[in-house]
CSV table of C-alpha atoms and ligand atoms in Angstrom, one decimal:
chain,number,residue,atom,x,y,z
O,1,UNK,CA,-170.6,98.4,217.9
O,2,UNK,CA,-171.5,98.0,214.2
O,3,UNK,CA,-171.8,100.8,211.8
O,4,UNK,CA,-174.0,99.5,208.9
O,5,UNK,CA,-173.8,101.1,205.5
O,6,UNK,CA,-175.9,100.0,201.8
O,7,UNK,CA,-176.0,100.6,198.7
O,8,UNK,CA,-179.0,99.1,196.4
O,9,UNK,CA,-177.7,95.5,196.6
O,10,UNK,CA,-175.1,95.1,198.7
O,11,UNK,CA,-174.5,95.7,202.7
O,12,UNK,CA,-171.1,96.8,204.6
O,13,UNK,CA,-170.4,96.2,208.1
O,14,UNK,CA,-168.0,98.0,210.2
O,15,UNK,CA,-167.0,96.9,213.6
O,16,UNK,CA,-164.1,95.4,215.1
O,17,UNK,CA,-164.9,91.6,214.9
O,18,UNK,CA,-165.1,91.9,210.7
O,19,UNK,CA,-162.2,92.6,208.4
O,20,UNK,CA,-161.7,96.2,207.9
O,21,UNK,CA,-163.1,98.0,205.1
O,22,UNK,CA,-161.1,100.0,202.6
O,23,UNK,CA,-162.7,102.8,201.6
O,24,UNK,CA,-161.5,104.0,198.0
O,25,UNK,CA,-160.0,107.8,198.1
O,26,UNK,CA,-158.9,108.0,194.4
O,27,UNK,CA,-162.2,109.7,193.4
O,28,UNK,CA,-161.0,113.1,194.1
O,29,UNK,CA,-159.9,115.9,192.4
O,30,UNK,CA,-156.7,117.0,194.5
O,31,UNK,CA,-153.3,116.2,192.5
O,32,UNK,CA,-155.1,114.7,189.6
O,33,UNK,CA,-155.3,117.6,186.9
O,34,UNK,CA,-157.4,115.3,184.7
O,35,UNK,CA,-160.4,114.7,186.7
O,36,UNK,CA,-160.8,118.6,187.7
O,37,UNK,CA,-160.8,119.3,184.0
O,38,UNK,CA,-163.0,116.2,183.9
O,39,UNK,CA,-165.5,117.7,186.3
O,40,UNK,CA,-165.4,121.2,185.7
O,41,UNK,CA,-166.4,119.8,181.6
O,42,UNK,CA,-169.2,117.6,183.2
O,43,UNK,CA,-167.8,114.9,181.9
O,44,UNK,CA,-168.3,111.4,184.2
O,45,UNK,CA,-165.7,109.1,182.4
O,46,UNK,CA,-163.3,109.6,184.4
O,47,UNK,CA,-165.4,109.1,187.9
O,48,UNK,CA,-166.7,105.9,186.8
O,49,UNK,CA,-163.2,104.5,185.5
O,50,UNK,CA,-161.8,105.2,188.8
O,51,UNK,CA,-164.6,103.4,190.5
O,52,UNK,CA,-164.2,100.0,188.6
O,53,UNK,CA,-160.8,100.0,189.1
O,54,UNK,CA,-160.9,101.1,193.0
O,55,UNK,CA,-163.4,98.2,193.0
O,56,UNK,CA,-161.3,95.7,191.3
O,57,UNK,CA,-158.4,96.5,193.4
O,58,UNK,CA,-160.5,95.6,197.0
O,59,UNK,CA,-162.3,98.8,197.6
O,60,UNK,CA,-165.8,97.8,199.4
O,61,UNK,CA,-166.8,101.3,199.7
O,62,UNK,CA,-166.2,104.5,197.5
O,63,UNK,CA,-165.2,107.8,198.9
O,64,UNK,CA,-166.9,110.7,196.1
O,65,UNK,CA,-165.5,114.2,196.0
O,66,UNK,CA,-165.9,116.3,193.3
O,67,UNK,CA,-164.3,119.4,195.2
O,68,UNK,CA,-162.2,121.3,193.1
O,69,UNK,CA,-161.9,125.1,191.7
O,70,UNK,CA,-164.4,125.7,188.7
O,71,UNK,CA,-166.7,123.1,190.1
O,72,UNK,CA,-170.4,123.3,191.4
O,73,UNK,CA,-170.5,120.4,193.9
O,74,UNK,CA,-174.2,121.0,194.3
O,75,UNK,CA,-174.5,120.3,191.0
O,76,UNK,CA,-171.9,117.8,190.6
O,77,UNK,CA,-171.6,115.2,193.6
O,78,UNK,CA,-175.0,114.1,192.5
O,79,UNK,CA,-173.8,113.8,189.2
O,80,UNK,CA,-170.8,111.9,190.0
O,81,UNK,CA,-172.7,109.6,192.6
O,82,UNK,CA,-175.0,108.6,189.9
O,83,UNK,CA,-172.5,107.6,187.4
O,84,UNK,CA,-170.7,105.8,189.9
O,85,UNK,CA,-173.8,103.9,191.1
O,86,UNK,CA,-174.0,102.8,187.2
O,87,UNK,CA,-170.8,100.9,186.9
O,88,UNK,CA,-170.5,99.6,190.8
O,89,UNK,CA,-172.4,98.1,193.4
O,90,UNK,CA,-170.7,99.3,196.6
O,91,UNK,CA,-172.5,102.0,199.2
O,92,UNK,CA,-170.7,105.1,199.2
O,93,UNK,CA,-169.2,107.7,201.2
O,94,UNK,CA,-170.5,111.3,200.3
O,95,UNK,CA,-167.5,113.6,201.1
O,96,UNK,CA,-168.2,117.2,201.1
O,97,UNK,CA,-168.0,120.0,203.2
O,98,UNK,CA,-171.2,122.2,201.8
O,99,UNK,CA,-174.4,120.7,203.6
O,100,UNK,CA,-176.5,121.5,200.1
O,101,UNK,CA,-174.1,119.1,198.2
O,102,UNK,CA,-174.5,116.5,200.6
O,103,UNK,CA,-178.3,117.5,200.5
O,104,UNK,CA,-178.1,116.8,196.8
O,105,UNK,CA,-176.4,113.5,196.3
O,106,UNK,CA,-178.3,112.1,199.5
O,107,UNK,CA,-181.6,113.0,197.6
O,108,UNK,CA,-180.2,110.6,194.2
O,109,UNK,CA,-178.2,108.3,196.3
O,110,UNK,CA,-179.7,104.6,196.3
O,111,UNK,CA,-179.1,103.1,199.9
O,112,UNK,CA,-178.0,104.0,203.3
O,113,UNK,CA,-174.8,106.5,202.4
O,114,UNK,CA,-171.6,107.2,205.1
O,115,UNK,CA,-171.6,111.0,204.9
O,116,UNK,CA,-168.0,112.7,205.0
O,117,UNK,CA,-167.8,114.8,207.2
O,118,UNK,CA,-168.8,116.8,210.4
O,119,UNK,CA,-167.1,118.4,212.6
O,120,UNK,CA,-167.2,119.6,216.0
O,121,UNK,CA,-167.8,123.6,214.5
O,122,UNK,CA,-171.4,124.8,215.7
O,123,UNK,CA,-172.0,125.3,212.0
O,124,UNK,CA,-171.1,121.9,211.0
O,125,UNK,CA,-173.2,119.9,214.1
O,126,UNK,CA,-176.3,122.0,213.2
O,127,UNK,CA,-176.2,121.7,208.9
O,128,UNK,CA,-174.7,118.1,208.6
O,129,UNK,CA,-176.2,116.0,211.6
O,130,UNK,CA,-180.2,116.9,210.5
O,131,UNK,CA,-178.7,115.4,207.4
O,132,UNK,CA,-178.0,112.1,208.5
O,133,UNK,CA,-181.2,111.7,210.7
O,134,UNK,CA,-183.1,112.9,207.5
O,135,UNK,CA,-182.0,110.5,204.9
O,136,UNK,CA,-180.8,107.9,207.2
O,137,UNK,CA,-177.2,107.8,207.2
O,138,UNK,CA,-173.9,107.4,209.0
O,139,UNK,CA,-171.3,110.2,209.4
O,140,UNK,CA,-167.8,110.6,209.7
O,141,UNK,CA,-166.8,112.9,212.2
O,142,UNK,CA,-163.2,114.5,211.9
O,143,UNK,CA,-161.7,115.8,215.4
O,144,UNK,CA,-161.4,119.4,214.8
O,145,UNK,CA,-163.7,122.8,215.5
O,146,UNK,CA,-163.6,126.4,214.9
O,147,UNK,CA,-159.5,126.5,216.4
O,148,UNK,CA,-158.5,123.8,214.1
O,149,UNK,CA,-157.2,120.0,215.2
O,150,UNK,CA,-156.5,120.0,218.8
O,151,UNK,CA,-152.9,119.2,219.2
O,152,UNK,CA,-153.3,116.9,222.3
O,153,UNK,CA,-154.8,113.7,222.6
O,154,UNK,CA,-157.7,115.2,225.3
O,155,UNK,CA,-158.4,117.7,223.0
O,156,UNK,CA,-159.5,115.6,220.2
O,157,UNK,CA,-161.3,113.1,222.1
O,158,UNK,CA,-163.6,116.0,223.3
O,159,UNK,CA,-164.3,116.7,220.1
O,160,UNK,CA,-165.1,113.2,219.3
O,161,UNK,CA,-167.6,112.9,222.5
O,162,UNK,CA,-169.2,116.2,221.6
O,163,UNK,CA,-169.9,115.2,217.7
O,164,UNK,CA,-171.4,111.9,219.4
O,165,UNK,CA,-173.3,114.1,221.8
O,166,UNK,CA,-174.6,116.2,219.7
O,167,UNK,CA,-175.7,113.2,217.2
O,168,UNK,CA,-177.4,111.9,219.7
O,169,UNK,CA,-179.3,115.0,220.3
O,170,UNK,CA,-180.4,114.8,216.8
O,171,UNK,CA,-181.7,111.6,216.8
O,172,UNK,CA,-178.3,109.9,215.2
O,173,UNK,CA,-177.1,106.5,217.2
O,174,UNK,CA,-173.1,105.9,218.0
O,175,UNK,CA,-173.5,103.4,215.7
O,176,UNK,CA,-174.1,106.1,212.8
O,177,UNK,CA,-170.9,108.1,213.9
O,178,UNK,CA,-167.5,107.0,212.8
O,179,UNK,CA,-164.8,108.8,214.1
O,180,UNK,CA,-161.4,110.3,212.0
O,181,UNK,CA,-159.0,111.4,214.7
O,182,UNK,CA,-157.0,113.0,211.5
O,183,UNK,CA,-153.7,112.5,210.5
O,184,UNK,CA,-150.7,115.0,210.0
O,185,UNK,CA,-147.3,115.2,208.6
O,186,UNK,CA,-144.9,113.4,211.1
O,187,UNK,CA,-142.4,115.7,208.8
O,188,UNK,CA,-143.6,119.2,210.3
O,189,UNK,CA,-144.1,117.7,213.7
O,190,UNK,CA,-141.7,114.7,215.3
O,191,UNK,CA,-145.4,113.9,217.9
O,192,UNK,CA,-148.1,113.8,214.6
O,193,UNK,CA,-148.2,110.5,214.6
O,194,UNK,CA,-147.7,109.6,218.4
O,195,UNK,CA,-150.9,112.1,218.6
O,196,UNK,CA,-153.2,110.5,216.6
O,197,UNK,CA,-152.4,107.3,217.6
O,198,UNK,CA,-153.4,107.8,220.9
O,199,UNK,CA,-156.5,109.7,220.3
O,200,UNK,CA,-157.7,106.3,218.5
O,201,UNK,CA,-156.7,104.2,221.4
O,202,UNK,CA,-158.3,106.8,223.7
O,203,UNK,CA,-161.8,107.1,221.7
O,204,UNK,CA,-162.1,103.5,221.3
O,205,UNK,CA,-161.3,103.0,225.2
O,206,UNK,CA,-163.9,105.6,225.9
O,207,UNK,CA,-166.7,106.2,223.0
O,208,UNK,CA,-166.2,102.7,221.2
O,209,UNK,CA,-167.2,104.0,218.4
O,210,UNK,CA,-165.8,103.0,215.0
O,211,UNK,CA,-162.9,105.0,212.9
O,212,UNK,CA,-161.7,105.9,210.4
O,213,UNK,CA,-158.3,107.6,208.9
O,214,UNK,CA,-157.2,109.6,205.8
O,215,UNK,CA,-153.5,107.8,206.7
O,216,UNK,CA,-151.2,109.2,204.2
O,217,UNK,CA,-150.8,112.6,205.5
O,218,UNK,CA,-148.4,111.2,207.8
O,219,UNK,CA,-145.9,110.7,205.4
O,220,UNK,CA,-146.2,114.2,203.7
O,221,UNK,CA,-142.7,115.4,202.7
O,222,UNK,CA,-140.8,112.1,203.0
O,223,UNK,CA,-139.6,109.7,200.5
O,224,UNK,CA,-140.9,106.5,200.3
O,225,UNK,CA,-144.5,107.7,201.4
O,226,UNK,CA,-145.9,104.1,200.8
O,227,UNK,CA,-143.9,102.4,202.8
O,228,UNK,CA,-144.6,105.1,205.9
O,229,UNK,CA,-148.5,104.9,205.0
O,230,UNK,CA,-148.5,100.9,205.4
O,231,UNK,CA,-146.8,100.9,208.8
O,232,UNK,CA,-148.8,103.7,210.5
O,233,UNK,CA,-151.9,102.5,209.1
O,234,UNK,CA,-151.0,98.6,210.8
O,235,UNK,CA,-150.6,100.5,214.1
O,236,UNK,CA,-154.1,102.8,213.5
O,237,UNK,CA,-155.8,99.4,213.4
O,238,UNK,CA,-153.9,98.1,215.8
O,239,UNK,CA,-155.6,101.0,218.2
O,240,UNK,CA,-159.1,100.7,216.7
O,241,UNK,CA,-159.5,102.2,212.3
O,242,UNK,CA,-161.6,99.6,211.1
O,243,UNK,CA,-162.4,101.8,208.0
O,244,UNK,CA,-159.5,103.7,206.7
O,245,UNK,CA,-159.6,106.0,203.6
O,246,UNK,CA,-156.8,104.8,201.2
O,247,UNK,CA,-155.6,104.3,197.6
O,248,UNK,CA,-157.1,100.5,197.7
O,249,UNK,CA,-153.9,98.8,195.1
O,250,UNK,CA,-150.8,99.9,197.3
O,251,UNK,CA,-152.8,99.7,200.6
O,252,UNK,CA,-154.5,96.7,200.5
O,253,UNK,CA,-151.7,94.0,201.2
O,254,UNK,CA,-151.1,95.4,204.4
O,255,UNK,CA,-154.4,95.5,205.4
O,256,UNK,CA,-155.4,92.0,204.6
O,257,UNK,CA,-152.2,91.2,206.9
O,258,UNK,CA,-152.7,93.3,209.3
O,259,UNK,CA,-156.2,91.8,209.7
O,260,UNK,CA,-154.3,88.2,209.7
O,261,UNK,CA,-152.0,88.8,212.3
O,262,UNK,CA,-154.9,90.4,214.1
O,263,UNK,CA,-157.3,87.2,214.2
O,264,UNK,CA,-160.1,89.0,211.4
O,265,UNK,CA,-158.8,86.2,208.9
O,266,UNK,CA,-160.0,82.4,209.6
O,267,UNK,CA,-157.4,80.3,208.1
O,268,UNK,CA,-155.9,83.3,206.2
O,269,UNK,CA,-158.6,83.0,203.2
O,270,UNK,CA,-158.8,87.0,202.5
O,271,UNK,CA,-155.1,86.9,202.6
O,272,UNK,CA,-154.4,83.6,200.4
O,273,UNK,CA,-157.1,84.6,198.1
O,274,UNK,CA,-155.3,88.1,197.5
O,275,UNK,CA,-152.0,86.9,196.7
O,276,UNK,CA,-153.1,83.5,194.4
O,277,UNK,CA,-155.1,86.2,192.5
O,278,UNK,CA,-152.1,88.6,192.5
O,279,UNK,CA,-149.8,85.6,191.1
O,280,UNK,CA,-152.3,85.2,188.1
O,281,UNK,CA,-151.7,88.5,187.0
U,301,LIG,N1,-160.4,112.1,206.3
U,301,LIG,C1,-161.7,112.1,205.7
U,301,LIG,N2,-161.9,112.3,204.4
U,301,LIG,C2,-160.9,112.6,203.6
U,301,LIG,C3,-159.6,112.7,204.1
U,301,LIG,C4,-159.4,112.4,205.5
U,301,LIG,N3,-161.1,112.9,202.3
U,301,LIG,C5,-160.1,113.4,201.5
U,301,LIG,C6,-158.7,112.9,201.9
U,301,LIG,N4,-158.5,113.0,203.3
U,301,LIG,C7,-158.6,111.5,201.5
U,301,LIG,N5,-158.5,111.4,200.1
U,301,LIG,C8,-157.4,111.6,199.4
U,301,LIG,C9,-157.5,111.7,198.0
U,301,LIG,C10,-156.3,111.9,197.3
U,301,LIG,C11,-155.1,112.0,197.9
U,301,LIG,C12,-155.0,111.8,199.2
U,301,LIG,C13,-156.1,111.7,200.0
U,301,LIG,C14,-153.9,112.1,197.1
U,301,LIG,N6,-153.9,112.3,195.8
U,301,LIG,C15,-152.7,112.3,195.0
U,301,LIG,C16,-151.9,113.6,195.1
U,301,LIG,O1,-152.4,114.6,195.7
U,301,LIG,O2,-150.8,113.6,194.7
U,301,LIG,C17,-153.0,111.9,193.6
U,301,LIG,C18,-152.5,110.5,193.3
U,301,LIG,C19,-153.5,109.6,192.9
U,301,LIG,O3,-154.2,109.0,193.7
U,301,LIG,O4,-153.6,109.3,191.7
U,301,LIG,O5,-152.8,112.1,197.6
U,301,LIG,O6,-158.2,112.5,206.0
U,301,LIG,N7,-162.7,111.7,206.5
């Protein structure tokens, strides 16, 4: 199954027979006290500094979220998806939970966007998915409804089937659906991480669609967060993520091994080419 997103120029493919894409998260308010003030002062510096860069450091797609206190993302996330369309050429991923934000930046978006997200909440399915069959685009769909993230592995995956359902119901193909079977803190719960896990495993077995994964809320609350992030996020692909959501610079070395070791690397090129260009530095 192949999830196909664009921007003007350029074309991504997800599926499990190409190298996984990294979808750059850094374009978001939360922790960074600069870019709220940034946003909430209109000001798009920021936004299209952190694109470049994400860019530069191996992001192929660019996650945009402008939520934050003191900010109008109906105004804003088309603001911020125009600047960063300036400066970059990679299709991006919308994320916002208001339907008229995503409305918004659809309407100046140039391509075919990956909206984040839906969710398996009635008011999600029926404001999000006429989205995507409107303007054409995929969706991420997280595994959690009106009682929150199921906490077994069953639960989620009926989630999963029912936002592919009810996609399909609204004219949206598997293809168009990328599933996030969500990560949490391994800190607050010893089975977080055995959970989601499994839930991957599971909704590849049984959907085949294609996932994603916000992976560093595992680690929330330990020391040594990278290190934790890079090892779950081996064994998420391992089990079927073939477009996680990460910081691209720390992330990307285990991905492009991960991928080796996994056969998506003929004669290790992705990998050699990373690490010759790291040693120029
Ligand atoms: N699934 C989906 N979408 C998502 C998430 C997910 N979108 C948002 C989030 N989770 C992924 N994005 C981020 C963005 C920032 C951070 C974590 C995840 C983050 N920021 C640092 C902090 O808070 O300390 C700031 C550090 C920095 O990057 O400079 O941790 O799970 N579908």
């Amino acid at each position: 199954m192949q999830t196909v997103i664009r921007s003007k120029t350029q074309e991504v493919i997800i599926s499990p027979e190409h190298p996984t894409v990294i979808i750059g998260e850094r374009i978001n308010p939360t922790g960074k006290k600069l870019l709220a003030q940034a946003l909430a002062d209109k000001d798009m510096g920021r936004v299209r500094r952190l694109a470049t860069s994400q860019v530069e450091e191996g992001a192929t797609v660019l996650d945009v979220n402008v939520g934050a206190a003191s900010v109008d993302e109906v105004e804003l996330l088309p603001m911020a998806v125009r600047a960063v369309m300036e400066v970059t050429d990679v299709p991006l991923c919308l994320d916002s939970a208001n339907a008229q934000a995503l409305r918004a930046a659809l309407e100046v978006y140039e391509g075919k966007a990956l909206i984040n997200s839906v969710n398996g909440e009635e008011a999600s399915l029926e404001r999000v998915l006429p989205l995507a069959q409107e303007y054409g685009a995929a969706v991420i769909g997280l595994c959690m409804d009106d009682d929150g993230i199921p906490s077994t592995v069953e639960g989620r995956v009926a989630v999963a089937r029912k936002i592919v359902e009810r996609a399909a119901a609204y004219g949206v193909r598997p293809e168009d659906i990328v599933i996030d079977c969500l990560a949490l803190s391994v800190c607050a719960d010893a089975t977080a991480g055995r959970v989601t896990l499994d839930t991957i495993a599971a909704v590849r077995d049984t959907l085949g669609v294609n996932m994603t994964l916000g992976a560093s809320n595992v680690s929330f609350g330990l020391p040594d967060r990278e290190a934790i992030n890079d090892v779950f996020l081996a064994m998420a692909m391992q089990n079927g993520v073939n477009a996680p959501i990460v910081n691209p610079a720390p992330a990307r070395k285990g991905i492009l091994i991960t991928d080796l070791l996994r056969g998506l690397d003929e004669f290790g090129m992705r990998y050699v080419g990373y690490v010759r260009a790291q040693q120029k530095k």
